[in-house]
JSON list of C-alpha atoms in Angstrom, two decimals:
[
{"chain": "A", "resi": 13, "resn": "MET", "atom": "CA", "xyz": [-33.81, 0.13, 27.48]},
{"chain": "A", "resi": 14, "resn": "PRO", "atom": "CA", "xyz": [-32.50, 2.59, 30.02]},
{"chain": "A", "resi": 15, "resn": "GLY", "atom": "CA", "xyz": [-33.98, 5.65, 30.18]},
{"chain": "A", "resi": 16, "resn": "GLY", "atom": "CA", "xyz": [-36.68, 4.54, 28.21]},
{"chain": "A", "resi": 17, "resn": "GLU", "atom": "CA", "xyz": [-35.03, 5.51, 24.99]},
{"chain": "A", "resi": 18, "resn": "LEU", "atom": "CA", "xyz": [-35.99, 3.68, 21.75]},
{"chain": "A", "resi": 19, "resn": "VAL", "atom": "CA", "xyz": [-33.49, 2.64, 19.08]},
{"chain": "A", "resi": 20, "resn": "ASN", "atom": "CA", "xyz": [-34.43, 2.35, 15.48]},
{"chain": "A", "resi": 21, "resn": "PRO", "atom": "CA", "xyz": [-32.87, -0.68, 14.36]},
{"chain": "A", "resi": 22, "resn": "VAL", "atom": "CA", "xyz": [-32.56, 0.31, 11.15]},
{"chain": "A", "resi": 23, "resn": "LEU", "atom": "CA", "xyz": [-30.35, 3.36, 11.76]},
{"chain": "A", "resi": 24, "resn": "PRO", "atom": "CA", "xyz": [-27.64, 1.19, 12.34]},
{"chain": "A", "resi": 25, "resn": "ALA", "atom": "CA", "xyz": [-27.73, -0.28, 9.26]},
{"chain": "A", "resi": 26, "resn": "PHE", "atom": "CA", "xyz": [-27.82, 2.86, 6.95]},
{"chain": "A", "resi": 27, "resn": "PHE", "atom": "CA", "xyz": [-24.74, 3.84, 8.89]},
{"chain": "A", "resi": 28, "resn": "ASP", "atom": "CA", "xyz": [-23.13, 0.80, 8.07]},
{"chain": "A", "resi": 29, "resn": "ALA", "atom": "CA", "xyz": [-24.11, 1.03, 4.51]},
{"chain": "A", "resi": 30, "resn": "LEU", "atom": "CA", "xyz": [-23.39, 5.03, 4.02]},
{"chain": "A", "resi": 31, "resn": "PHE", "atom": "CA", "xyz": [-19.59, 4.37, 5.68]},
{"chain": "A", "resi": 32, "resn": "ALA", "atom": "CA", "xyz": [-19.33, 1.49, 3.36]},
{"chain": "A", "resi": 33, "resn": "LEU", "atom": "CA", "xyz": [-19.96, 4.28, 0.31]},
{"chain": "A", "resi": 34, "resn": "VAL", "atom": "CA", "xyz": [-17.63, 6.71, 1.42]},
{"chain": "A", "resi": 35, "resn": "PRO", "atom": "CA", "xyz": [-14.69, 4.80, -0.25]},
{"chain": "A", "resi": 36, "resn": "LEU", "atom": "CA", "xyz": [-16.42, 4.93, -3.40]},
{"chain": "A", "resi": 37, "resn": "LEU", "atom": "CA", "xyz": [-17.83, 8.35, -3.17]},
{"chain": "A", "resi": 38, "resn": "VAL", "atom": "CA", "xyz": [-14.77, 10.06, -1.89]},
{"chain": "A", "resi": 39, "resn": "VAL", "atom": "CA", "xyz": [-11.49, 8.33, -2.39]},
{"chain": "A", "resi": 40, "resn": "LEU", "atom": "CA", "xyz": [-12.28, 6.56, -5.87]},
{"chain": "A", "resi": 41, "resn": "PRO", "atom": "CA", "xyz": [-12.76, 9.79, -7.39]},
{"chain": "A", "resi": 42, "resn": "LEU", "atom": "CA", "xyz": [-9.61, 11.22, -5.90]},
{"chain": "A", "resi": 43, "resn": "ALA", "atom": "CA", "xyz": [-7.68, 8.22, -7.22]},
{"chain": "A", "resi": 44, "resn": "LEU", "atom": "CA", "xyz": [-8.90, 8.51, -10.47]},
{"chain": "A", "resi": 45, "resn": "LEU", "atom": "CA", "xyz": [-8.13, 12.39, -10.76]},
{"chain": "A", "resi": 46, "resn": "PHE", "atom": "CA", "xyz": [-4.29, 11.37, -9.10]},
{"chain": "A", "resi": 47, "resn": "VAL", "atom": "CA", "xyz": [-3.98, 8.76, -12.18]},
{"chain": "A", "resi": 48, "resn": "GLY", "atom": "CA", "xyz": [-5.38, 10.51, -15.13]},
{"chain": "A", "resi": 49, "resn": "ALA", "atom": "CA", "xyz": [-2.86, 13.87, -13.97]},
{"chain": "A", "resi": 50, "resn": "LEU", "atom": "CA", "xyz": [0.26, 11.40, -13.61]},
{"chain": "A", "resi": 51, "resn": "VAL", "atom": "CA", "xyz": [-0.90, 9.89, -17.22]},
{"chain": "A", "resi": 52, "resn": "SER", "atom": "CA", "xyz": [-1.64, 13.35, -18.69]},
{"chain": "A", "resi": 53, "resn": "ILE", "atom": "CA", "xyz": [1.85, 14.60, -17.38]},
{"chain": "A", "resi": 54, "resn": "ASN", "atom": "CA", "xyz": [3.39, 11.62, -19.07]},
{"chain": "A", "resi": 55, "resn": "ARG", "atom": "CA", "xyz": [1.77, 12.14, -22.47]},
{"chain": "A", "resi": 56, "resn": "ARG", "atom": "CA", "xyz": [3.32, 15.63, -22.14]},
{"chain": "A", "resi": 57, "resn": "ARG", "atom": "CA", "xyz": [6.97, 14.95, -21.18]},
{"chain": "A", "resi": 58, "resn": "ALA", "atom": "CA", "xyz": [8.35, 15.77, -24.75]},
{"chain": "A", "resi": 59, "resn": "ALA", "atom": "CA", "xyz": [7.25, 19.45, -24.43]},
{"chain": "A", "resi": 60, "resn": "MET", "atom": "CA", "xyz": [8.93, 19.77, -20.55]},
{"chain": "A", "resi": 61, "resn": "THR", "atom": "CA", "xyz": [12.40, 19.63, -19.04]},
{"chain": "A", "resi": 62, "resn": "GLY", "atom": "CA", "xyz": [13.51, 16.98, -17.05]},
{"chain": "A", "resi": 63, "resn": "LEU", "atom": "CA", "xyz": [13.22, 19.50, -14.10]},
{"chain": "A", "resi": 64, "resn": "GLU", "atom": "CA", "xyz": [9.76, 20.33, -14.77]},
{"chain": "A", "resi": 65, "resn": "GLU", "atom": "CA", "xyz": [8.52, 16.78, -15.20]},
{"chain": "A", "resi": 66, "resn": "LEU", "atom": "CA", "xyz": [9.82, 15.82, -12.03]},
{"chain": "A", "resi": 67, "resn": "GLY", "atom": "CA", "xyz": [8.38, 19.01, -10.32]},
{"chain": "A", "resi": 68, "resn": "TRP", "atom": "CA", "xyz": [5.16, 18.07, -11.85]},
{"chain": "A", "resi": 69, "resn": "TYR", "atom": "CA", "xyz": [5.37, 14.76, -10.66]},
{"chain": "A", "resi": 70, "resn": "ALA", "atom": "CA", "xyz": [6.00, 15.39, -7.11]},
{"chain": "A", "resi": 71, "resn": "PHE", "atom": "CA", "xyz": [3.56, 18.23, -6.85]},
{"chain": "A", "resi": 72, "resn": "VAL", "atom": "CA", "xyz": [0.81, 16.20, -8.15]},
{"chain": "A", "resi": 73, "resn": "ALA", "atom": "CA", "xyz": [1.84, 13.11, -5.75]},
{"chain": "A", "resi": 74, "resn": "PHE", "atom": "CA", "xyz": [1.85, 15.36, -2.47]},
{"chain": "A", "resi": 75, "resn": "ALA", "atom": "CA", "xyz": [-0.79, 17.72, -3.31]},
{"chain": "A", "resi": 76, "resn": "GLN", "atom": "CA", "xyz": [-2.93, 14.91, -3.84]},
{"chain": "A", "resi": 77, "resn": "LEU", "atom": "CA", "xyz": [-6.35, 17.02, -4.42]},
{"chain": "A", "resi": 78, "resn": "ILE", "atom": "CA", "xyz": [-4.75, 20.43, -5.02]},
{"chain": "A", "resi": 79, "resn": "GLY", "atom": "CA", "xyz": [-1.58, 18.98, -7.43]},
{"chain": "A", "resi": 80, "resn": "PRO", "atom": "CA", "xyz": [-3.95, 17.13, -10.00]},
{"chain": "A", "resi": 81, "resn": "LEU", "atom": "CA", "xyz": [-6.60, 20.09, -10.35]},
{"chain": "A", "resi": 82, "resn": "VAL", "atom": "CA", "xyz": [-3.90, 22.51, -10.88]},
{"chain": "A", "resi": 83, "resn": "TRP", "atom": "CA", "xyz": [-2.56, 20.38, -13.55]},
{"chain": "A", "resi": 84, "resn": "PHE", "atom": "CA", "xyz": [-5.69, 20.21, -15.42]},
{"chain": "A", "resi": 85, "resn": "LEU", "atom": "CA", "xyz": [-6.85, 23.57, -14.82]},
{"chain": "A", "resi": 86, "resn": "LEU", "atom": "CA", "xyz": [-4.00, 25.40, -15.53]},
{"chain": "A", "resi": 87, "resn": "ALA", "atom": "CA", "xyz": [-0.91, 23.85, -16.60]},
{"chain": "A", "resi": 88, "resn": "ARG", "atom": "CA", "xyz": [-1.87, 20.89, -19.00]},
{"chain": "A", "resi": 89, "resn": "GLU", "atom": "CA", "xyz": [-2.84, 23.70, -21.78]},
{"chain": "A", "resi": 90, "resn": "ARG", "atom": "CA", "xyz": [0.36, 25.42, -21.72]},
{"chain": "A", "resi": 91, "resn": "TYR", "atom": "CA", "xyz": [2.19, 21.97, -22.74]},
{"chain": "A", "resi": 92, "resn": "ASP", "atom": "CA", "xyz": [-0.47, 21.02, -24.72]},
{"chain": "A", "resi": 93, "resn": "ALA", "atom": "CA", "xyz": [0.34, 24.49, -27.24]},
{"chain": "A", "resi": 94, "resn": "VAL", "atom": "CA", "xyz": [4.23, 23.28, -27.15]},
{"chain": "A", "resi": 95, "resn": "SER", "atom": "CA", "xyz": [3.68, 19.87, -27.81]},
{"chain": "A", "resi": 96, "resn": "ALA", "atom": "CA", "xyz": [0.68, 20.04, -29.90]},
{"chain": "A", "resi": 97, "resn": "PRO", "atom": "CA", "xyz": [1.67, 18.37, -33.76]},
{"chain": "A", "resi": 98, "resn": "SER", "atom": "CA", "xyz": [1.22, 20.22, -36.80]},
{"chain": "A", "resi": 99, "resn": "VAL", "atom": "CA", "xyz": [-1.93, 18.60, -38.11]},
{"chain": "A", "resi": 100, "resn": "PRO", "atom": "CA", "xyz": [-2.77, 21.04, -40.90]},
{"chain": "A", "resi": 101, "resn": "ALA", "atom": "CA", "xyz": [0.57, 20.71, -42.42]},
{"chain": "A", "resi": 102, "resn": "ALA", "atom": "CA", "xyz": [0.84, 17.50, -42.66]},
{"chain": "A", "resi": 103, "resn": "SER", "atom": "CA", "xyz": [-2.61, 16.76, -44.12]},
{"chain": "A", "resi": 104, "resn": "SER", "atom": "CA", "xyz": [-2.13, 19.76, -46.82]},
{"chain": "A", "resi": 105, "resn": "ALA", "atom": "CA", "xyz": [1.00, 17.62, -48.05]},
{"chain": "A", "resi": 106, "resn": "LEU", "atom": "CA", "xyz": [-0.69, 14.39, -47.95]},
{"chain": "A", "resi": 107, "resn": "HIS", "atom": "CA", "xyz": [-3.32, 16.29, -50.06]},
{"chain": "A", "resi": 108, "resn": "GLU", "atom": "CA", "xyz": [-0.80, 17.34, -52.28]},
{"chain": "A", "resi": 109, "resn": "SER", "atom": "CA", "xyz": [0.53, 14.43, -52.94]},
{"chain": "A", "resi": 110, "resn": "SER", "atom": "CA", "xyz": [-2.70, 12.20, -53.66]},
{"chain": "A", "resi": 111, "resn": "ILE", "atom": "CA", "xyz": [-3.17, 14.91, -56.62]},
{"chain": "A", "resi": 112, "resn": "ARG", "atom": "CA", "xyz": [-0.02, 14.27, -58.32]}
]
């Protein structure tokens, strides 16, 4: 060894394993967040205009980390309130018809 340096033969293997895990620890969660946001937008498209839907798809696609986070933390609830079915009215009507 030049200069009398000692090299740990295990250290390079550790870094190889660490760099092999980077896609699993970073890229996979980002991909799941991205796909989840696209599916969530698609499920709420009845509550949006075409331009809003297109805008959300574009925002999520181009702002890969911020877009899905903004969708899930701020915007999704707004469209849930608009597109939520009225379950109590439907269940009460069903209950009344079963009583008769």
